[in-house]
Amino acid sequence: MSSEGPIHITSDNWQSEVIDSKLPVLVDFWAKWCGPCRTIAPVLDEIATEMAGKIKVAKVDVDQNQELAAQFSVRSIPMLLIIKDGIVAEQMVGAVSKLDLMGKINASL
């Protein structure tokens, strides 16, 4: 678990870092070329630091991990999932405000 910021997820560490996580995981499906993804990135960095020990923040580059994107039917990015106990508890699409995101996170804790 990292308190330094979001962890980068691939199909190799998806199971251990997300599905088997004891903490809820906020997963950001994103891409380098995506403007809204770049807009929300600093918010996710803040949440990763502020919520360390309560929630894990993870990033999945959809260009590098197309199988994970397909598994979750990612059609528009950024797409944010809150996964708790290996199950999707919440799904948001687009550059969500920090206030809205914190509301969804706190509801999932």
PDB file of C-alpha atoms in Angstrom:
ATOM      1  CA  MET A   1       0.000   0.000   0.000  1.00  0.00           C
ATOM      2  CA  SER A   2       1.384   3.367  -0.981  1.00  0.00           C
ATOM      3  CA  SER A   3       0.666   6.656   0.740  1.00  0.00           C
ATOM      4  CA  GLU A   4       2.811   8.541  -1.774  1.00  0.00           C
ATOM      5  CA  GLY A   5       0.099   8.670  -4.404  1.00  0.00           C
ATOM      6  CA  PRO A   6      -1.840   6.460  -6.760  1.00  0.00           C
ATOM      7  CA  ILE A   7      -0.477   3.031  -7.596  1.00  0.00           C
ATOM      8  CA  HIS A   8      -0.224   1.958 -11.212  1.00  0.00           C
ATOM      9  CA  ILE A   9      -2.215  -1.141 -12.068  1.00  0.00           C
ATOM     10  CA  THR A  10      -1.682  -3.689 -14.807  1.00  0.00           C
ATOM     11  CA  SER A  11      -3.278  -7.059 -15.374  1.00  0.00           C
ATOM     12  CA  ASP A  12      -0.306  -8.517 -13.455  1.00  0.00           C
ATOM     13  CA  ASN A  13      -1.100  -6.754 -10.162  1.00  0.00           C
ATOM     14  CA  TRP A  14      -4.877  -6.204 -10.558  1.00  0.00           C
ATOM     15  CA  GLN A  15      -5.811  -9.218  -8.423  1.00  0.00           C
ATOM     16  CA  SER A  16      -3.404  -8.478  -5.559  1.00  0.00           C
ATOM     17  CA  GLU A  17      -3.763  -4.682  -5.477  1.00  0.00           C
ATOM     18  CA  VAL A  18      -7.468  -4.284  -6.259  1.00  0.00           C
ATOM     19  CA  ILE A  19      -9.530  -7.461  -5.888  1.00  0.00           C
ATOM     20  CA  ASP A  20      -7.703  -8.798  -2.807  1.00  0.00           C
ATOM     21  CA  SER A  21      -7.258  -5.355  -1.191  1.00  0.00           C
ATOM     22  CA  LYS A  22      -8.421  -5.055   2.402  1.00  0.00           C
ATOM     23  CA  LEU A  23      -9.152  -1.368   1.690  1.00  0.00           C
ATOM     24  CA  PRO A  24     -11.670  -0.036  -0.826  1.00  0.00           C
ATOM     25  CA  VAL A  25      -9.903   0.919  -4.066  1.00  0.00           C
ATOM     26  CA  LEU A  26     -10.677   3.970  -6.206  1.00  0.00           C
ATOM     27  CA  VAL A  27      -9.654   2.887  -9.711  1.00  0.00           C
ATOM     28  CA  ASP A  28      -9.089   5.526 -12.394  1.00  0.00           C
ATOM     29  CA  PHE A  29      -9.216   4.261 -15.982  1.00  0.00           C
ATOM     30  CA  TRP A  30      -7.320   6.933 -17.912  1.00  0.00           C
ATOM     31  CA  ALA A  31      -4.990   7.678 -20.846  1.00  0.00           C
ATOM     32  CA  LYS A  32      -2.134  10.151 -21.386  1.00  0.00           C
ATOM     33  CA  TRP A  33      -3.939  11.816 -24.306  1.00  0.00           C
ATOM     34  CA  CYS A  34      -7.166  12.403 -22.326  1.00  0.00           C
ATOM     35  CA  GLY A  35      -7.658  16.035 -21.255  1.00  0.00           C
ATOM     36  CA  PRO A  36     -10.292  15.355 -18.553  1.00  0.00           C
ATOM     37  CA  CYS A  37      -8.024  12.587 -17.201  1.00  0.00           C
ATOM     38  CA  ARG A  38      -5.207  15.118 -16.764  1.00  0.00           C
ATOM     39  CA  THR A  39      -7.673  17.516 -15.119  1.00  0.00           C
ATOM     40  CA  ILE A  40      -8.739  15.014 -12.465  1.00  0.00           C
ATOM     41  CA  ALA A  41      -5.231  13.600 -11.817  1.00  0.00           C
ATOM     42  CA  PRO A  42      -4.242  16.206  -9.155  1.00  0.00           C
ATOM     43  CA  VAL A  43      -7.512  15.554  -7.311  1.00  0.00           C
ATOM     44  CA  LEU A  44      -6.766  11.827  -7.249  1.00  0.00           C
ATOM     45  CA  ASP A  45      -3.235  12.556  -5.979  1.00  0.00           C
ATOM     46  CA  GLU A  46      -4.721  14.634  -3.134  1.00  0.00           C
ATOM     47  CA  ILE A  47      -7.216  11.917  -2.258  1.00  0.00           C
ATOM     48  CA  ALA A  48      -4.478   9.263  -2.276  1.00  0.00           C
ATOM     49  CA  THR A  49      -2.524  11.300   0.275  1.00  0.00           C
ATOM     50  CA  GLU A  50      -5.447  12.520   2.388  1.00  0.00           C
ATOM     51  CA  MET A  51      -7.201   9.135   2.532  1.00  0.00           C
ATOM     52  CA  ALA A  52      -4.093   6.943   2.948  1.00  0.00           C
ATOM     53  CA  GLY A  53      -4.964   3.992   5.163  1.00  0.00           C
ATOM     54  CA  LYS A  54      -8.698   4.344   4.394  1.00  0.00           C
ATOM     55  CA  ILE A  55      -8.789   3.923   0.625  1.00  0.00           C
ATOM     56  CA  LYS A  56      -6.298   2.999  -2.057  1.00  0.00           C
ATOM     57  CA  VAL A  57      -6.125   5.030  -5.274  1.00  0.00           C
ATOM     58  CA  ALA A  58      -5.123   3.114  -8.396  1.00  0.00           C
ATOM     59  CA  LYS A  59      -4.652   4.126 -12.029  1.00  0.00           C
ATOM     60  CA  VAL A  60      -5.140   1.902 -15.067  1.00  0.00           C
ATOM     61  CA  ASP A  61      -3.766   3.221 -18.373  1.00  0.00           C
ATOM     62  CA  VAL A  62      -6.380   1.996 -20.865  1.00  0.00           C
ATOM     63  CA  ASP A  63      -3.890   2.070 -23.755  1.00  0.00           C
ATOM     64  CA  GLN A  64      -1.501  -0.236 -21.896  1.00  0.00           C
ATOM     65  CA  ASN A  65      -4.179  -2.430 -20.279  1.00  0.00           C
ATOM     66  CA  GLN A  66      -6.878  -2.914 -22.892  1.00  0.00           C
ATOM     67  CA  GLU A  67      -8.003  -6.231 -21.388  1.00  0.00           C
ATOM     68  CA  LEU A  68      -8.876  -4.576 -18.062  1.00  0.00           C
ATOM     69  CA  ALA A  69     -10.653  -1.742 -19.864  1.00  0.00           C
ATOM     70  CA  ALA A  70     -12.668  -4.303 -21.846  1.00  0.00           C
ATOM     71  CA  GLN A  71     -13.457  -6.318 -18.717  1.00  0.00           C
ATOM     72  CA  PHE A  72     -15.135  -3.248 -17.180  1.00  0.00           C
ATOM     73  CA  SER A  73     -16.685  -2.019 -20.461  1.00  0.00           C
ATOM     74  CA  VAL A  74     -14.754   1.250 -20.351  1.00  0.00           C
ATOM     75  CA  ARG A  75     -16.134   3.293 -23.237  1.00  0.00           C
ATOM     76  CA  SER A  76     -15.432   6.790 -21.977  1.00  0.00           C
ATOM     77  CA  ILE A  77     -12.595   8.065 -19.816  1.00  0.00           C
ATOM     78  CA  PRO A  78     -11.876   8.987 -17.180  1.00  0.00           C
ATOM     79  CA  MET A  79     -13.973   6.247 -15.643  1.00  0.00           C
ATOM     80  CA  LEU A  80     -13.704   5.842 -11.899  1.00  0.00           C
ATOM     81  CA  LEU A  81     -14.706   2.726  -9.995  1.00  0.00           C
ATOM     82  CA  ILE A  82     -14.808   2.183  -6.273  1.00  0.00           C
ATOM     83  CA  ILE A  83     -14.142  -1.485  -5.668  1.00  0.00           C
ATOM     84  CA  LYS A  84     -14.835  -2.828  -2.199  1.00  0.00           C
ATOM     85  CA  ASP A  85     -14.278  -6.464  -1.246  1.00  0.00           C
ATOM     86  CA  GLY A  86     -13.585  -7.244  -4.906  1.00  0.00           C
ATOM     87  CA  ILE A  87     -16.958  -5.863  -6.095  1.00  0.00           C
ATOM     88  CA  VAL A  88     -17.720  -2.620  -7.934  1.00  0.00           C
ATOM     89  CA  ALA A  89     -19.559  -0.468  -5.381  1.00  0.00           C
ATOM     90  CA  GLU A  90     -19.647   2.763  -7.399  1.00  0.00           C
ATOM     91  CA  GLN A  91     -18.999   3.905 -10.972  1.00  0.00           C
ATOM     92  CA  MET A  92     -18.481   7.465 -12.229  1.00  0.00           C
ATOM     93  CA  VAL A  93     -17.623   8.710 -15.712  1.00  0.00           C
ATOM     94  CA  GLY A  94     -15.977  12.034 -16.485  1.00  0.00           C
ATOM     95  CA  ALA A  95     -13.961  14.552 -14.521  1.00  0.00           C
ATOM     96  CA  VAL A  96     -15.890  14.414 -11.252  1.00  0.00           C
ATOM     97  CA  SER A  97     -15.403  17.208  -8.693  1.00  0.00           C
ATOM     98  CA  LYS A  98     -13.460  16.425  -5.536  1.00  0.00           C
ATOM     99  CA  LEU A  99     -16.566  17.127  -3.446  1.00  0.00           C
ATOM    100  CA  ASP A 100     -18.666  14.629  -5.435  1.00  0.00           C
ATOM    101  CA  LEU A 101     -15.854  12.087  -5.408  1.00  0.00           C
ATOM    102  CA  MET A 102     -15.382  12.382  -1.625  1.00  0.00           C
ATOM    103  CA  GLY A 103     -19.115  11.898  -1.134  1.00  0.00           C
ATOM    104  CA  LYS A 104     -19.021   8.640  -3.105  1.00  0.00           C
ATOM    105  CA  ILE A 105     -15.851   7.508  -1.300  1.00  0.00           C
ATOM    106  CA  ASN A 106     -17.247   8.243   2.166  1.00  0.00           C
ATOM    107  CA  ALA A 107     -20.484   6.420   1.282  1.00  0.00           C
ATOM    108  CA  SER A 108     -18.394   3.375   0.350  1.00  0.00           C
ATOM    109  CA  LEU A 109     -16.278   3.275   3.524  1.00  0.00           C
TER     110      LEU A 109
END
